[in-house]
Coordinates of C-alpha atoms in Angstrom, one line a residue:
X53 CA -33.1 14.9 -30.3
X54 CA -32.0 14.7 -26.7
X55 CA -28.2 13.5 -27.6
X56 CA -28.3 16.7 -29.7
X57 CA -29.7 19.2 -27.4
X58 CA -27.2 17.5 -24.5
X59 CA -24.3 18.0 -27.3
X60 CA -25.7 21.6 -28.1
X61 CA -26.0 22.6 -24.1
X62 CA -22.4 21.1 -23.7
X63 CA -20.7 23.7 -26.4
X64 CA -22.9 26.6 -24.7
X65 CA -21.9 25.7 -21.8
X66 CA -18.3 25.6 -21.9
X67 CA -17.7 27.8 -25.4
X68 CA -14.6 30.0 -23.8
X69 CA -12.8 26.3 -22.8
X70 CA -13.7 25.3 -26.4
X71 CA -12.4 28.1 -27.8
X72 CA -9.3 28.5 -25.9
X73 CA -8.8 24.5 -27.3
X74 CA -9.0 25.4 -30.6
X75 CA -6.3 28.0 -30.8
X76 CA -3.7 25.0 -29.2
X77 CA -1.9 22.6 -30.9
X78 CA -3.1 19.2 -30.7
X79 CA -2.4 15.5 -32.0
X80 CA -4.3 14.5 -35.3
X81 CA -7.8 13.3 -34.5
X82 CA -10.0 10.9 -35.3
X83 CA -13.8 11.6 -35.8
X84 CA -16.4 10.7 -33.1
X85 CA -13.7 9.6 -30.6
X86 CA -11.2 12.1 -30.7
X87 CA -7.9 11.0 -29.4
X88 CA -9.2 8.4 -27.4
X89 CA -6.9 5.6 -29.5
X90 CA -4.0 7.1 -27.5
X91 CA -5.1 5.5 -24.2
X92 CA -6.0 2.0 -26.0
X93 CA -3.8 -0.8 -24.7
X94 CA -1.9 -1.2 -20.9
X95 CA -0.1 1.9 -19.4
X96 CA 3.1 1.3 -21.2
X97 CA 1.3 2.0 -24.4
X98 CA -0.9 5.1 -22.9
X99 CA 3.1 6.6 -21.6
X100 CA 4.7 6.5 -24.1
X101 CA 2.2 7.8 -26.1
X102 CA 1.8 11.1 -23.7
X103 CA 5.5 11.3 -23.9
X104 CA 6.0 11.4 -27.6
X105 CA 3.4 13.8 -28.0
X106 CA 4.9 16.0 -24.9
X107 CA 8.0 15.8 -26.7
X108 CA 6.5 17.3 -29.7
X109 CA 5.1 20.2 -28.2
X110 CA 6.1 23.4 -27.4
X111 CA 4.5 23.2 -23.6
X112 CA 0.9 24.0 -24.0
X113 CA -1.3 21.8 -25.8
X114 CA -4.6 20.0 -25.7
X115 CA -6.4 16.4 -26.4
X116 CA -9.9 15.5 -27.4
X117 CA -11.6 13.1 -25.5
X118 CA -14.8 12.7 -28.0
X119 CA -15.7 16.5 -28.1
X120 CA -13.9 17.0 -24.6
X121 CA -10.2 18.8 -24.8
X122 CA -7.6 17.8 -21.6
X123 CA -5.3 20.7 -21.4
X124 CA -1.7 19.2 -21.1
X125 CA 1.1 21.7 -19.7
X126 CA 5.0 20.6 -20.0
X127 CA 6.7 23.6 -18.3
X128 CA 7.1 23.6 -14.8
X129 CA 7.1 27.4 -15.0
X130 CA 3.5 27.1 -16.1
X131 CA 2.5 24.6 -14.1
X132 CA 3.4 26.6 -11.0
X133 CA 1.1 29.9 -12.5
X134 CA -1.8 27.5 -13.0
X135 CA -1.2 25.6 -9.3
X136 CA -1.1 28.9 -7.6
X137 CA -4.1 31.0 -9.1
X138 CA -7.3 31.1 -6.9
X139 CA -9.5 30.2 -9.6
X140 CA -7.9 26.9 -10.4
X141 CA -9.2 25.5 -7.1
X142 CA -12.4 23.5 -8.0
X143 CA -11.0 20.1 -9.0
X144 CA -12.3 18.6 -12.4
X145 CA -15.3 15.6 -12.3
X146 CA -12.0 13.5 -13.1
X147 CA -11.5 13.7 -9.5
X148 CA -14.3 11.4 -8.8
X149 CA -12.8 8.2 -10.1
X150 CA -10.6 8.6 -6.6
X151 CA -13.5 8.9 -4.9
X152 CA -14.4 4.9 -4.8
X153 CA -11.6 4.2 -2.7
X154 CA -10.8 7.3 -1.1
X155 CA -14.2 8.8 -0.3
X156 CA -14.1 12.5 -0.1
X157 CA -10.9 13.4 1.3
X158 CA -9.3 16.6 0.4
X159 CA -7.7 15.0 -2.5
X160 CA -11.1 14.4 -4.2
X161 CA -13.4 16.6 -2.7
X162 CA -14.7 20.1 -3.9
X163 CA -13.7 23.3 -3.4
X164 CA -15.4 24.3 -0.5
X165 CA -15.0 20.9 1.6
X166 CA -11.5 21.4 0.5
X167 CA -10.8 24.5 1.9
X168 CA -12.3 23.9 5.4
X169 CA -10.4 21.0 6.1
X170 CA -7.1 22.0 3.9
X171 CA -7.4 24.9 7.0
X172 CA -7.9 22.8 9.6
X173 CA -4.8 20.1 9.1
X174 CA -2.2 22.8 7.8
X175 CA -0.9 23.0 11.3
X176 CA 0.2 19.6 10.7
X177 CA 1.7 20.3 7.7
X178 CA 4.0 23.1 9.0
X179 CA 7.6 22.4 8.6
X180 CA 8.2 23.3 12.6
X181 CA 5.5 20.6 13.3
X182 CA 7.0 18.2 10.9
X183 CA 10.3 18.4 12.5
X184 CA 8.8 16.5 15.6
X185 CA 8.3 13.2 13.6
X186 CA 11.9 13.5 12.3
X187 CA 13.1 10.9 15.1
X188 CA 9.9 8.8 13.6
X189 CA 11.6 9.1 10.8
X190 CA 15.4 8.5 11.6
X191 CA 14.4 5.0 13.1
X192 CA 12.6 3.9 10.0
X193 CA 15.1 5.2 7.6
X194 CA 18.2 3.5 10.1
X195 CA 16.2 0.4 10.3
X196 CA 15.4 -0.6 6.2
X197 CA 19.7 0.8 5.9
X198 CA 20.4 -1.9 8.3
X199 CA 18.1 -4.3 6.1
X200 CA 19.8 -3.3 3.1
X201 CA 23.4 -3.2 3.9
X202 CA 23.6 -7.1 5.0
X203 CA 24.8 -8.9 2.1
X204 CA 22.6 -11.1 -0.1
X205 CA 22.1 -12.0 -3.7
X206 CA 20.2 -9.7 -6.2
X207 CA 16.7 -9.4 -4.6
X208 CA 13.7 -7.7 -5.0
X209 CA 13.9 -5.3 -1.4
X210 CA 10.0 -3.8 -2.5
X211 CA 8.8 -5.4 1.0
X212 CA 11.0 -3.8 3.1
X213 CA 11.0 -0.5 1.5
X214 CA 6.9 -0.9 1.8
X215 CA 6.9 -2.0 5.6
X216 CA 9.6 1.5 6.3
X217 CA 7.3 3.9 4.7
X218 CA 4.1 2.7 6.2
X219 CA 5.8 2.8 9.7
X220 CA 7.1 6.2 8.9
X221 CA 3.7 7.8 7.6
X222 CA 1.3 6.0 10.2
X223 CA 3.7 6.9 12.9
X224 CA 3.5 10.9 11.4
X225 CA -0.2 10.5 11.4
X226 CA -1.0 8.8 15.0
X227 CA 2.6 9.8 16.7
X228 CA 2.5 6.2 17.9
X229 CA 3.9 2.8 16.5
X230 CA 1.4 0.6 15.1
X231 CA 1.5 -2.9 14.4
X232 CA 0.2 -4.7 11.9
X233 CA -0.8 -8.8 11.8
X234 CA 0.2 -9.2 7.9
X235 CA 2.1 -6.4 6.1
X236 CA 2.3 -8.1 2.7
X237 CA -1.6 -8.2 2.7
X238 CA -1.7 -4.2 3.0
X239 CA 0.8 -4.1 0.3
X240 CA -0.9 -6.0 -1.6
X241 CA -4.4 -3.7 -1.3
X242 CA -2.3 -0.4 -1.9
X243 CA -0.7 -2.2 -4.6
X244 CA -4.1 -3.3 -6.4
X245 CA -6.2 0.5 -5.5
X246 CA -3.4 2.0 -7.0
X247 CA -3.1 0.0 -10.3
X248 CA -7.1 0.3 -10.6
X249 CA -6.9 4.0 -10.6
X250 CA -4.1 4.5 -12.8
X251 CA -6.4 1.9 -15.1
X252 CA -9.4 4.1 -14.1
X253 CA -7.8 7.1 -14.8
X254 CA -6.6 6.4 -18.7
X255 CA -9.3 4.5 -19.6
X256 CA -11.9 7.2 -20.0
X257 CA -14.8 4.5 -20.8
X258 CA -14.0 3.6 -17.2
X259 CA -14.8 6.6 -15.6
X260 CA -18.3 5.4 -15.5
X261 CA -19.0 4.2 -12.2
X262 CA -20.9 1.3 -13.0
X263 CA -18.9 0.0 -15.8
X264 CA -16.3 0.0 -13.2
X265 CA -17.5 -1.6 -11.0
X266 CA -19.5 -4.1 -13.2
X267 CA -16.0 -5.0 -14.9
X268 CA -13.8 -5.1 -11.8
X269 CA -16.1 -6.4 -9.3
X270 CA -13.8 -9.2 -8.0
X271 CA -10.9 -6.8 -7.6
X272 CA -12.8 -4.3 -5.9
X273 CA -14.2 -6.8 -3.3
X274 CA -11.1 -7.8 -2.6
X275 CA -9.3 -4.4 -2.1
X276 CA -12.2 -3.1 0.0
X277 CA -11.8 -6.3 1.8
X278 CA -8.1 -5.2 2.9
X279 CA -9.4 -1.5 3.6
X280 CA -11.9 -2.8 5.6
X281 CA -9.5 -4.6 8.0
X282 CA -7.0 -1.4 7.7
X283 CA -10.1 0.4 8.9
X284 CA -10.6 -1.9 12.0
X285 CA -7.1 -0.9 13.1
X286 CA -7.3 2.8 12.1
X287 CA -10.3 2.9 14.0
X288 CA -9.0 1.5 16.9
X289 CA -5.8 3.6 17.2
X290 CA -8.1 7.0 17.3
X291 CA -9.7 5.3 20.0
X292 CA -7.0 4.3 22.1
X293 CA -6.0 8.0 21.3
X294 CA -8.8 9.1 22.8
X295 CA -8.6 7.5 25.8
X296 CA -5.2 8.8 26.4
X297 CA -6.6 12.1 25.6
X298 CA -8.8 12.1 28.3
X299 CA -6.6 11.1 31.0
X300 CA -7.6 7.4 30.9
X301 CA -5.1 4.9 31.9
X302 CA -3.9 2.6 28.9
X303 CA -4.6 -0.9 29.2
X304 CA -1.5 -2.9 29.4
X305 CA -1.3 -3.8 25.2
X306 CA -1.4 -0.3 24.9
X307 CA 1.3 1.7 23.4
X308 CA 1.4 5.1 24.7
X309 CA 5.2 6.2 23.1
X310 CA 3.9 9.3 21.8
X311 CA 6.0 11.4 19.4
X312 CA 5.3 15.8 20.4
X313 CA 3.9 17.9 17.9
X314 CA 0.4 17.9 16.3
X315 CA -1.0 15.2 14.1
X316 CA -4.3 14.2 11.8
X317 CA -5.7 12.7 15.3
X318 CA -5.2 15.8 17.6
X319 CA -6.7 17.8 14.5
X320 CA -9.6 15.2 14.4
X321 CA -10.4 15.3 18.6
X322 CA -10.5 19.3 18.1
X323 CA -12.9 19.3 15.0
X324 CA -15.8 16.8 15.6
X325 CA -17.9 15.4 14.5
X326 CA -15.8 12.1 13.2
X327 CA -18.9 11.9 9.9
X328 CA -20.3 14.8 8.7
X329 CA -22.9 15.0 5.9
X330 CA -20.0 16.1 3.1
X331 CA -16.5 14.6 5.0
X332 CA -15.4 11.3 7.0
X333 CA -12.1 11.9 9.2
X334 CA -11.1 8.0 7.8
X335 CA -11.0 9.6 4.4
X336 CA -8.2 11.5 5.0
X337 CA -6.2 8.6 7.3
X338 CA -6.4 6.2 4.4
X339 CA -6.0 9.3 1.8
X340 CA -2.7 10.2 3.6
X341 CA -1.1 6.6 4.5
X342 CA -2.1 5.3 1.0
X343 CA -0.5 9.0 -0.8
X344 CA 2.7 9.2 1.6
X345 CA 3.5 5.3 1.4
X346 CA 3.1 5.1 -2.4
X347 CA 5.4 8.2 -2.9
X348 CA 8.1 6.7 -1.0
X349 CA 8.0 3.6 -2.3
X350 CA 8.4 5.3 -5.9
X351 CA 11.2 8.0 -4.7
X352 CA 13.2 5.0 -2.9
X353 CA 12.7 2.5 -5.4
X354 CA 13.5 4.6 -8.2
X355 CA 16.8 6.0 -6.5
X356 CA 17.9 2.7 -5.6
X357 CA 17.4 1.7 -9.4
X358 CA 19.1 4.7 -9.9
X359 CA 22.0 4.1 -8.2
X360 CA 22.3 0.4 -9.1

């Protein structure tokens, strides 16, 4: 009786998404589950499986998840209606698998945590702000071209690339050079939160917090293991940054080449406090050096793959 009422609240609830569903094309289903059996086995299974039925469609259509439809759009053109209507602002409870790793950051977070802080760091964002980190930048960028024009047998350059974009975002974000005791083991973390998520993310069984967690206990103790020390440094750049902030002379390890132009520091200082009941400032550090290294790694990589 309680599944049913639950089932009969659900299809109240959200009858004008339901019936929107039903008017779209969709992939043949199966009873019960939908079509869940298109996610069943590793990514490359779930991809190409998206694929061939995105190919198939004519740029709108819709999957069941059990009684739950995903709305898939194709066109770009739609896309771009969808990303830029007001009312498409509240992210989806699928946003909450992020959440384990990147807390509530304005990737993950609702609407109206969202918008505050979306407000508060668009300064940084701004082209003409941006344009200050472009020596930042330059030096990484001339720095991994040196790495990669010295001759050397086919190799695997993933390290390199990694150790450029990580310099390039955390310099954007703290407008100072920071320096890490082992690169390959922060590689490694980003590396392992991000294949989790994808799994996370396709796996609809896993979307379940403690299923999660109870299955991938071991890998999640060892990720938040590496955030943890990523933390410890994070953590300790805002605070040298404070002190220079105030006026305080550096101690003599201190790094005080500061790049102009606003960054996710300056915007932290001028809207305290650091944890709030609904946002932590180190949400959106990680959030933004995990997000800007990983789509650098894939733009580079895949243009040198490109390229041959």
């Amino acid at each position: 009786v309680l599944l049913l009422t639950m089932y009969l609240r659900f299809r109240w609830q959200y009858r004008h998404v339901l019936a929107t569903a039903a008017k779209l094309s969709c992939p043949p289903t199966l009873p019960i589950i939908g079509n869940a059996h298109l996610f069943f086995g590793d990514i490359t299974d779930v991809t190409k499986n998206l694929r061939k039925i995105s190919s198939n469609s004519d740029g709108i259509f819709c999957f069941w998840m059990g009684p739950i439809p995903f709305f898939v759009i194709v066109d770009p053109a739609d896309i771009q209606i969808v990303l830029n209507s007001s009312s498409m602002l509240e992210k989806d409870n699928l946003y909450s698998v992020f959440r384990v790793f990147l807390g509530n950051s304005i990737f993950s977070s609702p609407v109206h945590v969202w918008k505050k802080y979306r407000r508060l760091m668009n300064p940084v964002m701004r082209p003409s702000n941006v344009e200050h980190f472009l020596p930042a930048f330059n030096e990484v960028s001339r720095k991994l071209t040196e790495q990669l024009s010295v001759s050397s047998p086919p190799s695997d350059r993933t390290n390199e690339i990694f150790e450029m974009a990580v310099n390039g975002s955390t310099r954007s974000i703290f407008s100072r050079k920071i320096f890490y005791d082992n690169m390959k083991e922060i590689k490694f973390g980003i590396d392992s939160v991000g294949k989790l998520l994808i799994l996370r993310l396709f796996k609809f069984w896993l979307h379940f917090d403690w299923l999660f967690k109870l299955l991938y206990w071991k890998e999640l103790k060892e990720s938040f293991k590496i955030r943890d020390k990523c933390m410890d440094v994070i953590s300790q750049e805002w605070k040298d940054g404070a002190t220079i902030k105030k006026g305080e002379l550096p101690g003599e390890n201190q790094n005080t080449d500061r790049l102009s132009g606003l960054n996710l520091v300056d915007v932290m200082f001028e809207n305290l406090p650091i944890i709030s009941d609904d946002h932590d400032w180190m949400d959106e550090f990680i959030t933004m050096i995990v997000g800007a290294t990983d789509t650098i790694v894939s733009a580079l990589s895949f243009l040198l793959f490109t390229i041959g």
